[in-house]
Short mmCIF file of C-alpha atoms in Angstrom, two decimals:
data_model
loop_
_atom_site.label_atom_id
_atom_site.label_comp_id
_atom_site.label_asym_id
_atom_site.label_seq_id
_atom_site.Cartn_x
_atom_site.Cartn_y
_atom_site.Cartn_z
CA UNK W 1 30.15 13.30 23.12
CA UNK W 2 29.64 16.91 24.07
CA UNK W 3 25.96 17.91 23.41
CA UNK W 4 26.94 21.23 21.71
CA UNK W 5 29.52 19.58 19.51
CA UNK W 6 27.06 16.85 18.61
CA UNK W 7 24.38 19.64 17.82
CA UNK W 8 26.84 21.45 15.46
CA UNK W 9 27.89 18.22 13.74
CA UNK W 10 24.23 17.29 13.04
CA UNK W 11 23.47 20.74 11.83
CA UNK W 12 26.22 20.36 9.32
CA UNK W 13 24.99 17.19 7.88
CA UNK W 14 23.21 17.04 4.51
CA UNK W 15 19.68 15.87 4.87
CA UNK W 16 18.59 13.06 2.62
CA UNK W 17 15.58 15.23 1.21
CA UNK W 18 17.76 18.08 0.30
CA UNK W 19 19.61 15.77 -2.19
CA UNK W 20 16.98 13.22 -3.28
CA UNK W 21 13.31 13.49 -3.99
CA UNK W 22 11.37 10.32 -2.78
CA UNK W 23 8.88 9.20 -5.46
CA UNK W 24 7.66 5.89 -3.98
CA UNK W 25 7.92 2.81 -1.67
CA UNK W 26 9.51 -0.30 -2.91
CA UNK W 27 9.65 -2.79 0.09
CA UNK W 28 10.18 -3.30 3.61
CA UNK W 29 11.91 -5.87 6.06
CA UNK W 30 13.29 -6.35 9.43
CA UNK W 31 16.12 -3.86 8.56
CA UNK W 32 13.87 -1.14 7.51
CA UNK W 33 12.52 0.16 4.16
CA UNK W 34 13.42 0.73 0.59
CA UNK W 35 12.39 3.74 -1.42
CA UNK W 36 12.57 4.76 -5.07
CA UNK W 37 13.92 8.30 -5.52
CA UNK W 38 15.65 10.65 -7.86
CA UNK W 39 18.63 12.89 -7.42
CA UNK W 40 17.52 16.43 -7.48
CA UNK W 41 20.61 17.83 -9.29
CA UNK W 42 20.92 15.05 -12.01
CA UNK W 43 17.54 13.39 -12.20
CA UNK W 44 19.22 9.94 -11.81
CA UNK W 45 16.88 7.17 -10.46
CA UNK W 46 18.14 5.53 -7.28
CA UNK W 47 17.01 3.20 -4.58
CA UNK W 48 17.43 4.31 -1.06
CA UNK W 49 17.53 1.67 1.75
CA UNK W 50 16.68 3.25 5.06
CA UNK W 51 17.93 1.14 8.13
CA UNK W 52 15.92 1.42 11.39
CA UNK W 53 18.00 2.59 14.38
CA UNK W 54 19.48 -0.28 16.33
CA UNK W 55 17.38 0.57 19.37
CA UNK W 56 13.94 2.11 18.51
CA UNK W 57 13.10 5.44 20.08
CA UNK W 58 16.39 5.91 21.62
CA UNK W 59 18.16 8.92 19.97
CA UNK W 60 21.34 8.20 21.92
CA UNK W 61 21.81 4.69 20.69
CA UNK W 62 23.99 3.72 17.78
CA UNK W 63 22.18 3.55 14.53
CA UNK W 64 24.77 1.19 13.11
CA UNK W 65 23.35 -2.37 13.23
CA UNK W 66 25.48 -5.27 12.54
CA UNK W 67 23.80 -5.89 9.28
CA UNK W 68 24.13 -2.15 8.26
CA UNK W 69 27.85 -2.21 9.14
CA UNK W 70 28.57 -5.20 7.06
CA UNK W 71 26.61 -4.02 4.12
CA UNK W 72 28.09 -0.59 4.14
CA UNK W 73 31.71 -1.98 4.61
CA UNK W 74 31.27 -4.52 1.68
CA UNK W 75 29.41 -2.45 -0.76
CA UNK W 76 32.00 0.53 -0.38
CA UNK W 77 34.69 -1.99 -1.54
CA UNK W 78 32.81 -4.13 -4.17
CA UNK W 79 32.61 -2.91 -7.84
CA UNK W 80 31.29 -5.30 -10.39
CA UNK W 81 28.80 -5.11 -13.29
CA UNK W 82 26.60 -7.97 -11.63
CA UNK W 83 26.70 -6.68 -7.97
CA UNK W 84 24.46 -3.83 -6.92
CA UNK W 85 26.51 -0.39 -6.91
CA UNK W 86 26.45 1.77 -3.85
CA UNK W 87 26.37 5.56 -4.60
CA UNK W 88 26.69 7.07 -1.04
CA UNK W 89 25.87 6.60 2.67
CA UNK W 90 23.96 9.38 4.56
CA UNK W 91 22.90 9.63 8.17
CA UNK W 92 19.74 11.48 9.19
CA UNK W 93 20.43 14.24 11.86
CA UNK W 94 17.06 13.83 13.34
CA UNK W 95 16.57 10.10 14.03
CA UNK W 96 20.14 8.83 13.33
CA UNK W 97 18.82 6.68 10.68
CA UNK W 98 21.20 5.27 8.08
CA UNK W 99 20.47 5.72 4.27
CA UNK W 100 22.28 3.74 1.62
CA UNK W 101 21.83 5.07 -1.81
CA UNK W 102 22.12 2.45 -4.62
CA UNK W 103 21.54 2.45 -8.52
CA UNK W 104 17.96 1.81 -9.21
CA UNK W 105 16.95 -1.48 -10.57
CA UNK W 106 13.37 -1.82 -12.32
CA UNK W 107 12.71 -5.40 -11.43
CA UNK W 108 13.82 -8.31 -9.50
CA UNK W 109 14.00 -12.07 -10.48
CA UNK W 110 10.92 -12.85 -8.25
CA UNK W 111 8.74 -10.49 -10.31
CA UNK W 112 9.99 -11.95 -13.50
CA UNK W 113 9.20 -15.58 -12.34
CA UNK W 114 5.87 -14.49 -11.08
CA UNK W 115 5.03 -12.72 -14.42
CA UNK W 116 5.93 -15.93 -16.48
CA UNK W 117 4.42 -18.33 -13.88
CA UNK W 118 1.02 -16.58 -13.15
CA UNK W 119 0.52 -13.89 -15.68
CA UNK W 120 1.76 -15.21 -18.91
CA UNK W 121 1.75 -18.97 -17.75
CA UNK W 122 4.56 -19.80 -20.07
CA UNK W 123 8.20 -20.58 -19.59
CA UNK W 124 11.03 -17.98 -19.46
CA UNK W 125 12.66 -18.07 -22.99
CA UNK W 126 15.74 -20.19 -22.80
CA UNK W 127 18.16 -17.26 -24.11
CA UNK W 128 16.86 -15.12 -21.23
CA UNK W 129 17.03 -17.74 -18.49
CA UNK W 130 20.46 -18.77 -19.67
CA UNK W 131 21.74 -15.14 -19.65
CA UNK W 132 20.16 -14.28 -16.26
CA UNK W 133 21.97 -17.55 -14.92
CA UNK W 134 25.15 -16.74 -16.40
CA UNK W 135 25.21 -13.11 -15.01
CA UNK W 136 24.25 -14.35 -11.63
CA UNK W 137 26.99 -16.84 -11.54
CA UNK W 138 29.39 -14.16 -12.83
CA UNK W 139 28.51 -11.95 -9.92
CA UNK W 140 28.83 -14.73 -7.39
CA UNK W 141 32.26 -15.71 -8.79
CA UNK W 142 33.37 -12.11 -8.23
CA UNK W 143 32.17 -12.08 -4.65
CA UNK W 144 33.80 -15.45 -3.86
CA UNK W 145 37.00 -14.37 -5.52
CA UNK W 146 37.09 -11.55 -3.12
CA UNK W 147 36.38 -13.77 -0.09
CA UNK W 148 32.70 -12.72 0.35
CA UNK W 149 29.82 -15.15 1.04
CA UNK W 150 26.57 -13.70 0.16
CA UNK W 151 24.59 -16.16 2.42
CA UNK W 152 21.04 -15.01 1.33
CA UNK W 153 20.75 -15.59 -2.51
CA UNK W 154 17.15 -15.94 -3.56
CA UNK W 155 15.07 -14.49 -6.45
CA UNK W 156 13.96 -11.39 -4.53
CA UNK W 157 17.61 -10.35 -3.99
CA UNK W 158 18.59 -10.76 -7.79
CA UNK W 159 17.88 -7.29 -9.28
CA UNK W 160 17.49 -6.37 -12.94
CA UNK W 161 18.59 -2.98 -14.35
CA UNK W 162 16.50 -1.45 -17.08
CA UNK W 163 19.15 -2.75 -19.68
CA UNK W 164 18.65 -6.40 -18.44
CA UNK W 165 21.87 -6.60 -16.32
CA UNK W 166 21.64 -8.75 -13.24
CA UNK W 167 22.73 -6.99 -9.99
CA UNK W 168 23.14 -9.15 -6.96
CA UNK W 169 21.67 -7.15 -4.06
CA UNK W 170 21.01 -7.13 -0.34
CA UNK W 171 24.48 -7.97 1.13
CA UNK W 172 23.15 -7.62 4.80
CA UNK W 173 24.04 -11.31 5.77
CA UNK W 174 27.24 -11.33 3.56
CA UNK W 175 30.54 -12.08 5.42
CA UNK W 176 34.27 -12.24 4.59
CA UNK W 177 35.31 -15.84 4.76
CA UNK W 178 39.11 -15.41 4.72
CA UNK W 179 40.37 -15.15 8.14
CA UNK W 180 37.06 -13.98 9.73
CA UNK W 181 37.18 -12.32 13.13
CA UNK W 182 34.69 -14.73 14.47
CA UNK W 183 33.65 -18.26 13.21
CA UNK W 184 30.77 -17.85 10.58
CA UNK W 185 28.43 -19.78 12.98
CA UNK W 186 29.09 -17.46 15.93
CA UNK W 187 27.68 -14.21 14.54
CA UNK W 188 24.57 -15.69 12.62
CA UNK W 189 23.06 -18.89 13.70
CA UNK W 190 20.66 -19.00 10.80
CA UNK W 191 21.57 -17.91 7.33
CA UNK W 192 19.88 -18.21 3.79
CA UNK W 193 16.14 -18.19 3.26
CA UNK W 194 14.82 -21.58 4.02
CA UNK W 195 13.84 -22.82 0.58
CA UNK W 196 17.39 -21.86 -0.63
CA UNK W 197 19.36 -23.21 2.32
CA UNK W 198 21.88 -25.96 1.57
CA UNK W 199 21.71 -29.49 3.24
CA UNK W 200 24.93 -28.83 5.32
CA UNK W 201 23.31 -25.77 6.89
CA UNK W 202 20.21 -27.67 7.49
CA UNK W 203 22.14 -30.51 9.34
CA UNK W 204 23.70 -27.87 11.60
CA UNK W 205 27.20 -27.25 10.01
CA UNK W 206 29.51 -25.17 12.27
CA UNK W 207 31.78 -24.50 9.42
CA UNK W 208 30.59 -23.90 5.86
CA UNK W 209 32.02 -22.52 2.61
CA UNK W 210 31.07 -20.79 -0.46
CA UNK W 211 29.30 -23.83 -1.48
CA UNK W 212 26.36 -22.71 0.26
CA UNK W 213 25.82 -19.92 -2.25
CA UNK W 214 26.20 -22.28 -5.10
CA UNK W 215 23.45 -24.39 -3.71
CA UNK W 216 21.15 -21.43 -3.62
CA UNK W 217 22.26 -20.60 -7.33
CA UNK W 218 21.09 -24.15 -8.13
CA UNK W 219 17.77 -23.58 -6.50
CA UNK W 220 17.27 -20.33 -8.55
CA UNK W 221 18.43 -22.09 -11.82
CA UNK W 222 15.66 -24.83 -11.22
CA UNK W 223 13.14 -22.06 -10.44
CA UNK W 224 13.97 -20.28 -13.75
CA UNK W 225 12.94 -23.61 -15.37
CA UNK W 226 9.92 -24.66 -13.41
CA UNK W 227 8.75 -21.26 -12.34
CA UNK W 228 8.22 -22.23 -8.70
CA UNK W 229 10.59 -23.05 -5.85
CA UNK W 230 12.15 -26.48 -6.31
CA UNK W 231 12.24 -27.25 -2.49
CA UNK W 232 9.35 -25.49 -0.98
CA UNK W 233 9.30 -26.67 2.67
CA UNK W 234 7.65 -25.32 5.73
CA UNK W 235 10.06 -23.69 8.09
CA UNK W 236 10.01 -24.54 11.74
CA UNK W 237 10.29 -21.36 13.80
CA UNK W 238 12.60 -20.64 16.68
CA UNK W 239 11.10 -20.87 20.23
CA UNK W 240 11.01 -18.47 22.96
CA UNK W 241 14.58 -19.20 24.07
CA UNK W 242 15.81 -18.85 20.35
CA UNK W 243 16.69 -22.46 20.20
CA UNK W 244 17.43 -23.47 16.55
CA UNK W 245 14.91 -26.06 15.31
CA UNK W 246 15.58 -28.95 13.04
CA UNK W 247 14.09 -28.30 9.59
CA UNK W 248 12.65 -31.63 8.96
CA UNK W 249 10.15 -30.66 6.28
CA UNK W 250 12.62 -28.72 4.31
CA UNK W 251 15.04 -31.71 4.27
CA UNK W 252 12.07 -34.01 3.22
CA UNK W 253 11.39 -31.68 0.32
CA UNK W 254 15.10 -32.05 -0.82
CA UNK W 255 15.34 -35.77 -0.28
CA UNK W 256 12.11 -36.33 -2.29
CA UNK W 257 13.71 -34.69 -5.31
CA UNK W 258 17.38 -35.54 -5.00
CA UNK W 259 17.15 -38.89 -3.13
CA UNK W 260 17.93 -39.63 0.45
CA UNK W 261 21.73 -39.48 0.66
CA UNK W 262 23.80 -42.06 2.51
CA UNK W 263 27.20 -41.49 4.25
CA UNK W 264 28.88 -44.46 2.52
CA UNK W 265 28.25 -46.11 -0.88
CA UNK W 266 25.87 -49.08 -0.76
CA UNK W 267 26.13 -52.07 -3.10
CA UNK W 268 28.99 -51.08 -5.21
CA UNK W 269 26.56 -48.84 -7.46
CA UNK W 270 27.40 -45.60 -9.11
CA UNK W 271 26.67 -42.66 -6.74
CA UNK W 272 26.49 -38.98 -7.04
CA UNK W 273 24.53 -36.48 -9.14
CA UNK W 274 26.98 -35.40 -11.85
CA UNK W 275 26.80 -37.95 -14.71
CA UNK W 276 24.69 -37.10 -17.66
CA UNK W 277 22.01 -39.74 -18.56
CA UNK W 278 21.96 -43.37 -17.52
CA UNK W 279 20.80 -45.03 -14.45
CA UNK W 280 21.22 -42.92 -11.09
CA UNK W 281 22.13 -44.74 -7.92
CA UNK W 282 21.46 -43.36 -4.43
CA UNK W 283 23.43 -40.27 -3.67
CA UNK W 284 26.52 -40.41 -1.39
CA UNK W 285 27.52 -37.62 0.93
CA UNK W 286 30.61 -38.73 2.66
CA UNK W 287 30.89 -37.41 6.18
CA UNK W 288 27.19 -36.50 6.55
CA UNK W 289 27.12 -38.84 9.56
CA UNK W 290 29.46 -36.26 11.42
CA UNK W 291 26.91 -33.50 11.05
CA UNK W 292 25.31 -32.16 14.31
CA UNK W 293 21.81 -33.06 13.06
CA UNK W 294 22.40 -36.31 11.50
CA UNK W 295 20.75 -38.26 14.33
CA UNK W 296 17.50 -36.52 13.46
CA UNK W 297 17.44 -38.31 10.12
CA UNK W 298 16.62 -41.58 11.72
CA UNK W 299 13.34 -42.88 10.30
CA UNK W 300 13.42 -40.69 7.16
CA UNK W 301 12.00 -42.24 4.00
CA UNK W 302 14.35 -43.64 1.56
CA UNK W 303 13.55 -41.70 -1.53
CA UNK W 304 15.20 -42.45 -4.88
CA UNK W 305 16.71 -39.68 -6.99
CA UNK W 306 13.90 -37.87 -8.96
CA UNK W 307 15.48 -34.50 -10.18
CA UNK W 308 15.41 -35.39 -13.91
CA UNK W 309 11.78 -36.50 -13.57
CA UNK W 310 10.81 -33.35 -11.68
CA UNK W 311 12.46 -31.09 -14.22
CA UNK W 312 11.23 -32.83 -17.25
CA UNK W 313 7.56 -32.93 -15.97
CA UNK W 314 7.52 -29.21 -14.92
CA UNK W 315 9.74 -27.93 -17.70
CA UNK W 316 9.14 -30.14 -20.67
CA UNK W 317 10.68 -27.47 -22.99
CA UNK W 318 14.06 -27.98 -21.26
CA UNK W 319 15.97 -30.77 -22.87
CA UNK W 320 19.60 -29.70 -22.65
CA UNK W 321 21.71 -32.47 -21.16
CA UNK W 322 24.47 -30.07 -20.39
CA UNK W 323 22.12 -27.76 -18.68
CA UNK W 324 20.79 -30.55 -16.54
CA UNK W 325 24.46 -31.65 -15.77
CA UNK W 326 25.23 -28.10 -14.46
CA UNK W 327 22.00 -28.14 -12.33
CA UNK W 328 22.87 -31.48 -10.91
CA UNK W 329 26.39 -30.40 -10.10
CA UNK W 330 25.05 -27.28 -8.24
CA UNK W 331 22.79 -29.47 -6.21
CA UNK W 332 25.27 -31.96 -5.26
CA UNK W 333 24.87 -33.03 -1.58
CA UNK W 334 28.57 -32.92 -0.74
CA UNK W 335 29.78 -29.36 -0.44
CA UNK W 336 33.22 -30.45 -1.22
CA UNK W 337 32.14 -31.83 -4.59
CA UNK W 338 29.69 -29.09 -5.37
CA UNK W 339 30.62 -27.01 -8.47
CA UNK W 340 32.22 -23.73 -7.92
CA UNK W 341 31.13 -20.41 -9.44
CA UNK W 342 34.41 -20.31 -11.48
CA UNK W 343 33.93 -23.84 -12.80
CA UNK W 344 30.30 -23.03 -13.60
CA UNK W 345 31.25 -20.17 -15.89
CA UNK W 346 33.41 -22.71 -17.81
CA UNK W 347 30.78 -25.33 -18.05
CA UNK W 348 30.02 -26.65 -21.51
CA UNK W 349 26.31 -25.48 -21.12
CA UNK W 350 27.46 -21.98 -21.53
CA UNK W 351 30.57 -22.50 -23.81
CA UNK W 352 29.47 -25.21 -26.18
CA UNK W 353 25.70 -25.05 -26.54
CA UNK W 354 23.34 -22.47 -28.18
CA UNK W 355 21.95 -20.02 -27.32
CA UNK W 356 24.90 -18.29 -25.98
CA UNK W 357 24.32 -16.30 -22.83
CA UNK W 358 24.61 -12.48 -23.22
CA UNK W 359 25.36 -9.91 -20.48
CA UNK W 360 22.38 -7.55 -21.38
#
């Protein structure tokens, strides 16, 4: 680009501080930083996400990282009450940083869980927990209906507006899964924060579906009940050559709660996680022996299913059989049998049992 023309273009750009007044720092991550601000003309509260330039200290490099490009492209198209709303995108003429301006959300679900688990030391009231869960699923159903995988659902990315409306945020890892330009595995070798990562991802799946998001929703549902992560494993880090390690400890944590799955039914017993009440046999995951990391399961302990016991011990207030059935269907090992967001919205836990969920 001609230097003089570039100079003129940059001079014509609106600077972020000429339109917004920064009032505080919210958080930071590998992508950059998030600030609280207000629109100077209207006084509207907003959250401003500032991306780091793709190559630090190089003013000639593109500021558009892969994560920024994806998030901007998707957020410009998505419009739903339970998905964060993008107001505008701005580029700083000085350092080429990208700014995404969103509606401001007062809290996130992680703060709510911390408040109830550590400050008040009492459970989230069921009407609130049920409404938060329903709104989360409603937002996920919208994303999936529009062929979008979030791929990083966790409490810190579930925002709450001042009116109590859930807003799914941080779409930096989100991908279109209808006719993607590249296979999902090609662009991002590791997706979803470890405690919310589905077993098919942990076993090295090269192809995966919207079921990975529903597993994460199931983990969040359990966390709303017991006020701590259900599967709190220790993550094995990549080595210097960026080889993806086998997440043995995380799988152990899952097996301890859900039982060690087998690729074929054993002994003719009832298998699976979906039935309410009764004796629970060892879960079956048909096709798990074809997963790339299956060979690493040799020597794993043979745990019986214990989800009901864990929930009842940690959340004795929760006695809904329909609610437990919904949780179990979200935490189904086989992604082909895992409940979808659309099916979850129609589950009897929401439609036939009090208290009814509300949207605010």
